[in-house]
Short mmCIF file of C-alpha atoms and ligand atoms in Angstrom, two decimals:
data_model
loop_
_atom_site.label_atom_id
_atom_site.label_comp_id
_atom_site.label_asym_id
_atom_site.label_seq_id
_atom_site.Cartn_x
_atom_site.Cartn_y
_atom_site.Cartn_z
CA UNK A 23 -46.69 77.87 -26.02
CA UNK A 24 -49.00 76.85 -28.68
CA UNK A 25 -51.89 74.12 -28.43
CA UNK A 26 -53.13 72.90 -31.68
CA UNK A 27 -56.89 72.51 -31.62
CA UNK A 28 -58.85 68.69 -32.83
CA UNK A 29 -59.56 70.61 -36.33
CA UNK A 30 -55.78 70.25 -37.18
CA UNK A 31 -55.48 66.81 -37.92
CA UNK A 32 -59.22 66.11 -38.77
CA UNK A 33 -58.61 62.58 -40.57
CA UNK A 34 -56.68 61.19 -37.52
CA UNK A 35 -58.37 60.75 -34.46
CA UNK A 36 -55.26 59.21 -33.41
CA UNK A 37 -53.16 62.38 -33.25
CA UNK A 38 -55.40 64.38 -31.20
CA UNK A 39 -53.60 63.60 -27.61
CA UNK A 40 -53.23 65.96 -24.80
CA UNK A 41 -49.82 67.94 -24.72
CA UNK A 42 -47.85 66.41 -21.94
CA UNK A 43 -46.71 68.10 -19.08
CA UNK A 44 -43.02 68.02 -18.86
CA UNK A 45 -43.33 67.65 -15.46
CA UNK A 46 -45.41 64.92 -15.62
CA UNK A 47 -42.98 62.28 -18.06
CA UNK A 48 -42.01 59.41 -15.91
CA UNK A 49 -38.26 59.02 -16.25
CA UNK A 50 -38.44 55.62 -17.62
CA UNK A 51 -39.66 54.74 -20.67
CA UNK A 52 -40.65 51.36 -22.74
CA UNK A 53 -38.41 51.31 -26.26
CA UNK A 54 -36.91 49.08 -28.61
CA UNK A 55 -33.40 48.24 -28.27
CA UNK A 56 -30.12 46.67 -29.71
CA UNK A 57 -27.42 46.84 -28.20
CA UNK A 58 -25.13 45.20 -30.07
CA UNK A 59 -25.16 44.94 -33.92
CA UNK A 60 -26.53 41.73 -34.97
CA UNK A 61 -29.72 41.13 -37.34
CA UNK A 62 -33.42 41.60 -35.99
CA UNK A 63 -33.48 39.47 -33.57
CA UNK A 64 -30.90 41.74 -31.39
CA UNK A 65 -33.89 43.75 -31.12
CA UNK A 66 -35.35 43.40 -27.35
CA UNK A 67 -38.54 45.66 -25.61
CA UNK A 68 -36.47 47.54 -22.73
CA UNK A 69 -37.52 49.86 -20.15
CA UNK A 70 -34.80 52.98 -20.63
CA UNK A 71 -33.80 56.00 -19.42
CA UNK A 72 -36.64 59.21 -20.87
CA UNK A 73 -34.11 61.34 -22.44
CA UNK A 74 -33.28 64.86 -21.40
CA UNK A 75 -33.00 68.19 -23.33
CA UNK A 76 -29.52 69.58 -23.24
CA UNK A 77 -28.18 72.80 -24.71
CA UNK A 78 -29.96 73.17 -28.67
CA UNK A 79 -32.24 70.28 -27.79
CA UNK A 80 -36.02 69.52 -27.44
CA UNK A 81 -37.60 66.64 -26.26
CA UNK A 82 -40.38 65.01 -28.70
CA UNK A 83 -43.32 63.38 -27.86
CA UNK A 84 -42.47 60.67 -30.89
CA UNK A 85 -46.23 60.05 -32.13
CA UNK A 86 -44.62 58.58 -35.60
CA UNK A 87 -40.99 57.15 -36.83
CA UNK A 88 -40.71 55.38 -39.87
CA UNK A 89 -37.55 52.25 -40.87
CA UNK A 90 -34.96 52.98 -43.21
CA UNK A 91 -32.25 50.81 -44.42
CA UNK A 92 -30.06 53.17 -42.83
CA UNK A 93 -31.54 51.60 -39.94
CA UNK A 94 -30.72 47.95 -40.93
CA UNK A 95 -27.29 49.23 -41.46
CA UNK A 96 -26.59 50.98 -38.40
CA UNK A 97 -28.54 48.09 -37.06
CA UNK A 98 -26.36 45.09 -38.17
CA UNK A 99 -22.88 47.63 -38.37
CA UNK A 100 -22.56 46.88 -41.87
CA UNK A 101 -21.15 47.71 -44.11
CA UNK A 102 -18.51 47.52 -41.85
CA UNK A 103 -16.45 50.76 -42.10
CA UNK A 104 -19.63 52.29 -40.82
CA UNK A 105 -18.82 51.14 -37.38
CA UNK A 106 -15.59 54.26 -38.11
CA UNK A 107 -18.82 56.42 -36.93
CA UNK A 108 -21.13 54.37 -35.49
CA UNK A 109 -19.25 52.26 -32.58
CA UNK A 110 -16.30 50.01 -33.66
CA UNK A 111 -17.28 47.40 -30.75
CA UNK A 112 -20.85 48.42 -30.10
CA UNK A 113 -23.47 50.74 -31.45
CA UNK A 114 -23.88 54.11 -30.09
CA UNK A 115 -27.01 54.26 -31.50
CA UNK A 116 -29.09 51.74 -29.78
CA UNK A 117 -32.95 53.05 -30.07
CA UNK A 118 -33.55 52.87 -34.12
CA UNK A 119 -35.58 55.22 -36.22
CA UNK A 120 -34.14 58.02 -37.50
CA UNK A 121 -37.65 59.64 -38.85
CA UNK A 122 -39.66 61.41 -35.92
CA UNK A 123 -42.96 63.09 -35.71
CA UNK A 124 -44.22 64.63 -32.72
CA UNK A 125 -44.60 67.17 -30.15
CA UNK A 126 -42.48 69.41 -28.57
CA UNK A 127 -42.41 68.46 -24.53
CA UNK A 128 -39.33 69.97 -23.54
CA UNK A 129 -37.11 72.65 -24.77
CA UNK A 130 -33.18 72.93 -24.05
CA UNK A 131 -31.36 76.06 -23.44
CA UNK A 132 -30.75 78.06 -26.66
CA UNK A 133 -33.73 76.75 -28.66
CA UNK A 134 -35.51 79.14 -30.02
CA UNK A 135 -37.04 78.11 -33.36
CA UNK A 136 -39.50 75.64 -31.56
CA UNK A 137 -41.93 75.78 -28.64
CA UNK A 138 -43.66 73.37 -26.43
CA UNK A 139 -46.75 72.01 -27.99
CA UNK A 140 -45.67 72.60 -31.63
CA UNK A 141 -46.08 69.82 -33.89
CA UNK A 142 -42.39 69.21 -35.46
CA UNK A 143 -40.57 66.35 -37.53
CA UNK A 144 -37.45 65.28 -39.06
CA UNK A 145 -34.05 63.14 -38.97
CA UNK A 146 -32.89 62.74 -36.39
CA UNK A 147 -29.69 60.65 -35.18
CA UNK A 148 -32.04 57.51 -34.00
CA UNK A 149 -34.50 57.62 -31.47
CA UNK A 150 -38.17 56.96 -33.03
CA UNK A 151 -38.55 53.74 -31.81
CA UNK A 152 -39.22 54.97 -28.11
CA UNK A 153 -41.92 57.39 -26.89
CA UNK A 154 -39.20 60.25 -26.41
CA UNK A 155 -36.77 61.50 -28.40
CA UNK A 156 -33.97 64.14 -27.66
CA UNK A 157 -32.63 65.62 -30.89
CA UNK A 158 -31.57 68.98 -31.70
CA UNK A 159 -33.81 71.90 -32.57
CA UNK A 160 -32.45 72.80 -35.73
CA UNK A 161 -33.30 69.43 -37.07
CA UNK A 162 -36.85 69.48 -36.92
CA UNK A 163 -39.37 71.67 -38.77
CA UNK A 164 -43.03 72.65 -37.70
CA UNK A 165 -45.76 69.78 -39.60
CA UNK A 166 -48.11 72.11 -41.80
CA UNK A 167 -51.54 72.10 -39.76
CA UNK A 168 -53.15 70.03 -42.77
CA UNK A 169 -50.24 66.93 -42.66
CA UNK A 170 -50.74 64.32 -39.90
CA UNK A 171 -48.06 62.95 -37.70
CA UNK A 172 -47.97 59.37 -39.90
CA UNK A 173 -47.60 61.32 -42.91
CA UNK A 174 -44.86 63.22 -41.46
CA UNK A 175 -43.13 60.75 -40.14
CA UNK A 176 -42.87 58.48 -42.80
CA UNK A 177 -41.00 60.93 -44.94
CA UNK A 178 -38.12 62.37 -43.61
CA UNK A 179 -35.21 60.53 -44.95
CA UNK A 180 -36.83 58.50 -47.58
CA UNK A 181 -38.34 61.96 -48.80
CA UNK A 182 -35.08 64.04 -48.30
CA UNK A 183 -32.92 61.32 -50.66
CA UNK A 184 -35.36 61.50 -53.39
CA UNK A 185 -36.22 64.99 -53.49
CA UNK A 186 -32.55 65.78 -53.52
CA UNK A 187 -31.50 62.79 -55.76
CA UNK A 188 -33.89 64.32 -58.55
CA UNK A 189 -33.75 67.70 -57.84
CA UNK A 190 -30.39 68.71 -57.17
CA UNK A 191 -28.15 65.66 -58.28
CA UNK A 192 -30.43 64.64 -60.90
CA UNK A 193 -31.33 68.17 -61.88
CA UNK A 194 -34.92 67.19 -62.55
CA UNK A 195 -37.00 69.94 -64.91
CA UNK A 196 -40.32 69.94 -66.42
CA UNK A 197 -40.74 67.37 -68.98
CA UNK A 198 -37.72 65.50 -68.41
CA UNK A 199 -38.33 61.82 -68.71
CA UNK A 200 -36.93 59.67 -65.96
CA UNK A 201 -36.45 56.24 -65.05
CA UNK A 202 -36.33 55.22 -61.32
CA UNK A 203 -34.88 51.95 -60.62
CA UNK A 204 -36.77 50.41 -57.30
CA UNK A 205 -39.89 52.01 -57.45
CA UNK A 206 -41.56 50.37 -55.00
CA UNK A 207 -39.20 50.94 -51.34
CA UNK A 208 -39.37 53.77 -49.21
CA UNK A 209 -37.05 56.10 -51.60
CA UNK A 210 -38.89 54.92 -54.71
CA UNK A 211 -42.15 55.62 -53.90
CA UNK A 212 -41.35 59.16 -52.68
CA UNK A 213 -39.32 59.71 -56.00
CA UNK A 214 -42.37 58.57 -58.09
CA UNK A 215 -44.58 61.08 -57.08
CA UNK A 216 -41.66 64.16 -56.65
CA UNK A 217 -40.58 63.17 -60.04
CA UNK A 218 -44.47 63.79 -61.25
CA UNK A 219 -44.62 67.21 -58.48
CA UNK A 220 -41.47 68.23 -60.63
CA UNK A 221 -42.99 67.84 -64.14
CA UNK A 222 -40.77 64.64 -65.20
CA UNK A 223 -42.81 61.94 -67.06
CA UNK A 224 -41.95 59.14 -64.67
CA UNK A 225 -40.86 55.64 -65.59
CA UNK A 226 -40.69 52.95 -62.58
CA UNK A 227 -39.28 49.61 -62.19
CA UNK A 228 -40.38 47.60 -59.76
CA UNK A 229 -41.37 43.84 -59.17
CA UNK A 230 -45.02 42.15 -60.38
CA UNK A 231 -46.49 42.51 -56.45
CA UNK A 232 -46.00 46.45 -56.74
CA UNK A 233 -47.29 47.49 -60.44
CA UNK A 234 -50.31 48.40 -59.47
CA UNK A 235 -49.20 50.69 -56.34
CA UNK A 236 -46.48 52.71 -58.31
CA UNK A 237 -49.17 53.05 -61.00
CA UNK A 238 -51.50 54.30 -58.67
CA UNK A 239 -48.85 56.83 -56.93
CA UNK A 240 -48.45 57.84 -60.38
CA UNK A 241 -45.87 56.26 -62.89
CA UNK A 242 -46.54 56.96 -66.52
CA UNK A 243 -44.81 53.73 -67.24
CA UNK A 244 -44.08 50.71 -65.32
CA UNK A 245 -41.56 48.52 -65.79
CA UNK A 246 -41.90 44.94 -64.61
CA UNK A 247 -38.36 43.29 -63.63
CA UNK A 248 -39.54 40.14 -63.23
CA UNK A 249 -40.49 39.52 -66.63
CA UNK A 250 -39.33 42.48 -68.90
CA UNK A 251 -35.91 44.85 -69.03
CA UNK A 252 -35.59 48.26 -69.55
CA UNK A 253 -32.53 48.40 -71.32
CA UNK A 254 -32.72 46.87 -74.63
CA UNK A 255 -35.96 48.59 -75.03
CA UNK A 256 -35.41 51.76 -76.55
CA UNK A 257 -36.79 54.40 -74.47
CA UNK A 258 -34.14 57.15 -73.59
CA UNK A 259 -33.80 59.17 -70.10
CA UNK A 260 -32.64 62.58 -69.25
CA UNK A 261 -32.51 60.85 -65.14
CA UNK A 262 -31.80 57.72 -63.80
CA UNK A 263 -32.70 57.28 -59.99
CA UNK A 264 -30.85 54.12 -59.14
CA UNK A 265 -32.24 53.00 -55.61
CA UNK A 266 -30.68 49.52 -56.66
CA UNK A 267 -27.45 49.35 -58.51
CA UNK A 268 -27.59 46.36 -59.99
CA UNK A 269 -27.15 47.30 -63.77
CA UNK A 270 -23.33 47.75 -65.20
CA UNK A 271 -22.38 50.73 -66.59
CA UNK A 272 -23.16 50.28 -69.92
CA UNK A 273 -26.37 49.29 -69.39
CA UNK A 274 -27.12 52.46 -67.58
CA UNK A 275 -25.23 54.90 -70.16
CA UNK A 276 -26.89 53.05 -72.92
CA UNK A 277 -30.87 54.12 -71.83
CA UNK A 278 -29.63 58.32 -71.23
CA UNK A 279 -29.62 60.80 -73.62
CA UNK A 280 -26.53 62.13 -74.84
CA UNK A 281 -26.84 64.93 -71.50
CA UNK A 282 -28.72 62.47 -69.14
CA UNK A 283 -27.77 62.23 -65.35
CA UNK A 284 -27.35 59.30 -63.94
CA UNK A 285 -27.75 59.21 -59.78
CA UNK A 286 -26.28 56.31 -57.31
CA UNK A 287 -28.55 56.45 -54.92
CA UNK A 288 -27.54 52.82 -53.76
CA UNK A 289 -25.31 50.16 -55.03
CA UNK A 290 -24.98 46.41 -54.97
CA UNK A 291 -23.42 45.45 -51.45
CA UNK A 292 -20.95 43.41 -53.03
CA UNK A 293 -18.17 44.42 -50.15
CA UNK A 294 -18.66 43.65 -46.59
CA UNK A 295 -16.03 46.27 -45.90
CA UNK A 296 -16.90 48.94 -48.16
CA UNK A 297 -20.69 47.95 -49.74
CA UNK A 298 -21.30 49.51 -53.10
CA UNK A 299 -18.20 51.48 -53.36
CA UNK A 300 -15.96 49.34 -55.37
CA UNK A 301 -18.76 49.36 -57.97
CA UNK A 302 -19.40 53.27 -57.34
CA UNK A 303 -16.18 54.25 -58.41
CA UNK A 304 -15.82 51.93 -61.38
CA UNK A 305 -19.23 53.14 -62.65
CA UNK A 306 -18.09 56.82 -62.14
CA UNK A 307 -14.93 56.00 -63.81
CA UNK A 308 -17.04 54.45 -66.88
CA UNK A 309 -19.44 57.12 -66.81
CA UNK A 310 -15.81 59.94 -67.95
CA UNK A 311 -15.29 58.38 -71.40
CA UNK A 312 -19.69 59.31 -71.81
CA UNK A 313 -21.78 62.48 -72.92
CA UNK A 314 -24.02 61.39 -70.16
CA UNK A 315 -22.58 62.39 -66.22
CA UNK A 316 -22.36 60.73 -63.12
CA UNK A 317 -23.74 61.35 -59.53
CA UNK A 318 -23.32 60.12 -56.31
CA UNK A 319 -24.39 61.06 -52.91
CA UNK A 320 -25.25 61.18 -49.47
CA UNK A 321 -28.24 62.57 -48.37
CA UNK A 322 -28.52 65.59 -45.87
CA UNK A 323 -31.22 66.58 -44.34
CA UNK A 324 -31.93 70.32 -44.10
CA UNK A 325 -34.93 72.58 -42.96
CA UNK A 326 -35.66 73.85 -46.55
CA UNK A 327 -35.92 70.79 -48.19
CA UNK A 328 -37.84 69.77 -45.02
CA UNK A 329 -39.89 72.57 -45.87
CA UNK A 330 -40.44 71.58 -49.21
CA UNK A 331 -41.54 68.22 -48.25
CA UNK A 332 -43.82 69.47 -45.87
CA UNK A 333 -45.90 71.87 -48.57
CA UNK A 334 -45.87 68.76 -50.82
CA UNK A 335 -47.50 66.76 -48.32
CA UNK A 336 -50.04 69.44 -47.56
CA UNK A 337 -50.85 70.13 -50.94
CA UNK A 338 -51.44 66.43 -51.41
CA UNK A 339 -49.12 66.00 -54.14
CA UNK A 340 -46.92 63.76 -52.34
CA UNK A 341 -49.20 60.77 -50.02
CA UNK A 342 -46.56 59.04 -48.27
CA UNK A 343 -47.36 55.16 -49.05
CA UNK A 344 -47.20 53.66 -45.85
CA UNK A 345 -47.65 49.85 -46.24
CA UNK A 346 -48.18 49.04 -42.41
CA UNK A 347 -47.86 50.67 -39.11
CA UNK A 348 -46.03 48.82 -36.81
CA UNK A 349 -45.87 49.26 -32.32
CA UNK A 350 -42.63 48.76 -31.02
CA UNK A 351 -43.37 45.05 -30.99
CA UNK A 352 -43.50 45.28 -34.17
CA UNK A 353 -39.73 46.99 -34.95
CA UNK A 354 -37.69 43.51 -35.05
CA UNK A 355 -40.21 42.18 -37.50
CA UNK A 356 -40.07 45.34 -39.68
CA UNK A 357 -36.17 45.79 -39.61
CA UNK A 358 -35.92 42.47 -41.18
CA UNK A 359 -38.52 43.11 -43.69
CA UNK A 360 -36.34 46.07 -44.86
CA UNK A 361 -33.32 44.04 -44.45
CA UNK A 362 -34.72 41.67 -46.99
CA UNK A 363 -34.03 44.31 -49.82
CA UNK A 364 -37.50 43.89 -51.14
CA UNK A 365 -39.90 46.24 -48.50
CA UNK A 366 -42.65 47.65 -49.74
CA UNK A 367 -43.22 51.35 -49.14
CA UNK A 368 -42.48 52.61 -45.69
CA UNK A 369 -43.66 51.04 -42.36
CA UNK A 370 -44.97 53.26 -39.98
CA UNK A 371 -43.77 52.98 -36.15
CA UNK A 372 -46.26 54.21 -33.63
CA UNK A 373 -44.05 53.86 -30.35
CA UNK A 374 -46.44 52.79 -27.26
N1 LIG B 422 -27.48 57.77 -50.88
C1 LIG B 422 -28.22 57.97 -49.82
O1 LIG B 422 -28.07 58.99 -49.12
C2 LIG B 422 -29.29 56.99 -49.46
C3 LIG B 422 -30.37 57.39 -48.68
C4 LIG B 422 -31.39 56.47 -48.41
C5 LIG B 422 -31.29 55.17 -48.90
N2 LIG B 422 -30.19 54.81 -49.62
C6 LIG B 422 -30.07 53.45 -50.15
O2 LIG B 422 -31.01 53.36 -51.21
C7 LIG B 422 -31.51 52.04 -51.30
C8 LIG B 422 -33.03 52.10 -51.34
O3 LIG B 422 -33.49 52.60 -50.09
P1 LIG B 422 -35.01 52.37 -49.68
O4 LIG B 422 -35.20 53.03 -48.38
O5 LIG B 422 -35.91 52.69 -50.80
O6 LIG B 422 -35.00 50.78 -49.49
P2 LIG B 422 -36.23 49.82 -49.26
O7 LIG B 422 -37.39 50.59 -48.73
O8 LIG B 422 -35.73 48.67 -48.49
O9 LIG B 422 -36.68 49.34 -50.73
C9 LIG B 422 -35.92 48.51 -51.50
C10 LIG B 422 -36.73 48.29 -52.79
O10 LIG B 422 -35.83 47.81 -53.78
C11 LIG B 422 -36.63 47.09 -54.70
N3 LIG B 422 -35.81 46.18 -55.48
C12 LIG B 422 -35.06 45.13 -55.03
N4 LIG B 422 -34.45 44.55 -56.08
C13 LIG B 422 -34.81 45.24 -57.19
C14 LIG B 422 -34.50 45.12 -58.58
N5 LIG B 422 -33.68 44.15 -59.05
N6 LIG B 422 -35.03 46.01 -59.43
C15 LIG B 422 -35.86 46.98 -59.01
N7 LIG B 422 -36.21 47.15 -57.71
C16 LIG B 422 -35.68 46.27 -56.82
C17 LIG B 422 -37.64 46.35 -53.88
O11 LIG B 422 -38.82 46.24 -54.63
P3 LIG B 422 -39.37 44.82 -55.13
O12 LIG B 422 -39.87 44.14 -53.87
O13 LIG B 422 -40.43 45.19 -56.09
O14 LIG B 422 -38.20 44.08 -55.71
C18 LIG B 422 -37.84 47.27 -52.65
O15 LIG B 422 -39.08 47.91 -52.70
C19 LIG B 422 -30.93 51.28 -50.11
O16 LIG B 422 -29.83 50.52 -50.56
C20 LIG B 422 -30.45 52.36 -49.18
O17 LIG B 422 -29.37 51.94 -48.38
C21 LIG B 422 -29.20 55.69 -49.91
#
């Protein structure tokens, strides 16, 4: 059992809480809920069951989740052949927030890789948006001493899909120059500054409101939407991050170099069945008769790329730009600000 001391988190007063006893956790707890798919307002304040620790499992003290849109879209069930995995009827996930910070206040049988009283965090399969969280062990990752919970819980899977968008789809190296479209969301400003931690010379495109915050998390270039176009500019890419998808497939062959990598991160959701995939696989299909290639994927969270966050956080290459942080009052609000398509950054949920 291992109790951090106050100097850990020394620019957060509000991290420095007592380790619980698991003994003492009532069995009801307050959380956000929806339990049927619907926009925000299916969102309601419930008291809930505190989740248990089975086999593989801890329990976290949740001290910070972040939103995704993967939580507006196992949120409203959409598009809809997500309900295949995520409830046809209802949702089985009913508490969102995949990203979770916290400590360990319970262990399961078989876990062996964490203790009660580390600090750990991760993705988990929903959860944040309640003070406890049962996920399994092999999720989660200790927090370097230096990183605070907010930090660490704003980056999981906004984090994970750029880092492995640019690194391993994108094949990012030193003093490649790439373009990332939708700069300014939760997987944009993440890519900005990994793009930068990787050695890329970084251009971002982003609406007027956010210049001056991609600029300042470190965009050598900023590209203006609203009142300018990348593509019949000139400049040339070895990596395009789409986070949008709403550029054909000429457009986005025609700014990469001959070897350049284009990566789907997201697509127009011009399909209520099947989203962005219609225009997925014509834009792969476009991208065969092309020097340039083509990738698309899903992000995975594992414990080395975790890892890697985590030591770019610490070394403060990476500041996770967290617009606001939001109580669970605060979740139905901030679910429909990402629904939107336009959020800014990541919000921060701080469950009590
Ligand atoms: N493949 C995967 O595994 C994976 C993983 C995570 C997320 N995603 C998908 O990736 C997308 C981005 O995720 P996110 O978490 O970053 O979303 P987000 O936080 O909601 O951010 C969306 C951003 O898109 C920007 N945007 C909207 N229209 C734009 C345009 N025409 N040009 C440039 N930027 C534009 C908005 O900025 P402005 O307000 O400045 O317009 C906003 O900041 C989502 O569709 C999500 O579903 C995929």
């Amino acid at each position: 059992m291992s109790h951090r001391s106050a100097t850990t988190e020394p620019n957060e007063p509000a991290d420095l809480q007592p380790i619980a006893d698991p003994a003492s956790i009532a069995p009801t707890m307050r959380a956000a809920v929806a339990r049927r798919y619907g926009n925000a307002d299916v969102v309601a304040i419930e008291n809930v069951p505190t989740p248990q620790a089975g086999k593989g499992q801890v329990i976290i003290r949740v001290e910070a989740s972040s939103l995704n849109a993967l939580d507006w879209h196992f949120l409203t069930g959409t598009p809809y052949f997500l309900r295949l995995i995520a409830g046809l009827r209802r949702p089985k996930r009913t508490i969102h927030g995949a990203d979770v910070a916290g400590t360990v206040v319970a262990v399961g049988a078989a876990v062996t890789s964490l203790h009660i009283g580390d600090r750990a965090f991760g993705e988990s399969a929903g959860g944040g948006c309640a003070p406890y969280l049962a996920t399994k062990a092999e999720h989660l990752v200790p927090i370097p001493e230096v990183v605070s919970f907010q930090a660490a819980g704003a980056t999981p899977v906004a984090g994970i899909t750029a880092l492995q968008g640019l690194r391993s789809h994108g094949g990012t190296r030193p003093g490649d120059h790439v373009l990332i479209n939708g700069a300014a969301g939760g997987v944009g400003t993440f890519a900005v500054q990994i793009a930068k931690a990787l050695g890329a010379e970084v251009t971002a495109v982003c609406s007027t409101r956010n210049v001056d915050m991609v600029e300042r998390l470190g965009a050598d270039h900023v590209v203006d939407y609203t009142t300018d176009d990348f593509v019949p500019g000139g400049a040339r890419f070895d990596v395009m991050l789409d986070n949008v998808g709403n550029r054909s497939a000429a457009d986005c062959v025609s700014v990469l170099r001959p070897a350049g990598r284009y990566v789907a991160v997201s697509g127009p959701k011009e399909n209520r069945w099947l989203g962005p995939i219609g225009h997925l696989v014509r834009t792969r299909f476009a991208f065969r008769r092309t020097d340039a290639t083509f990738h698309q994927f899903t992000a995975s969270s594992t414990p080395e790329d975790l890892m890697f966050l985590g030591e770019l956080l610490a070394s403060g290459q990476v500041v996770p730009e967290v617009q606001r942080t939001v109580g669970l009052d605060g979740v139905a609000d901030a679910l429909a600000e990402i629904g939107s398509g336009h959020a800014r950054a990541k919000i921060v949920v701080v469950p009590t």
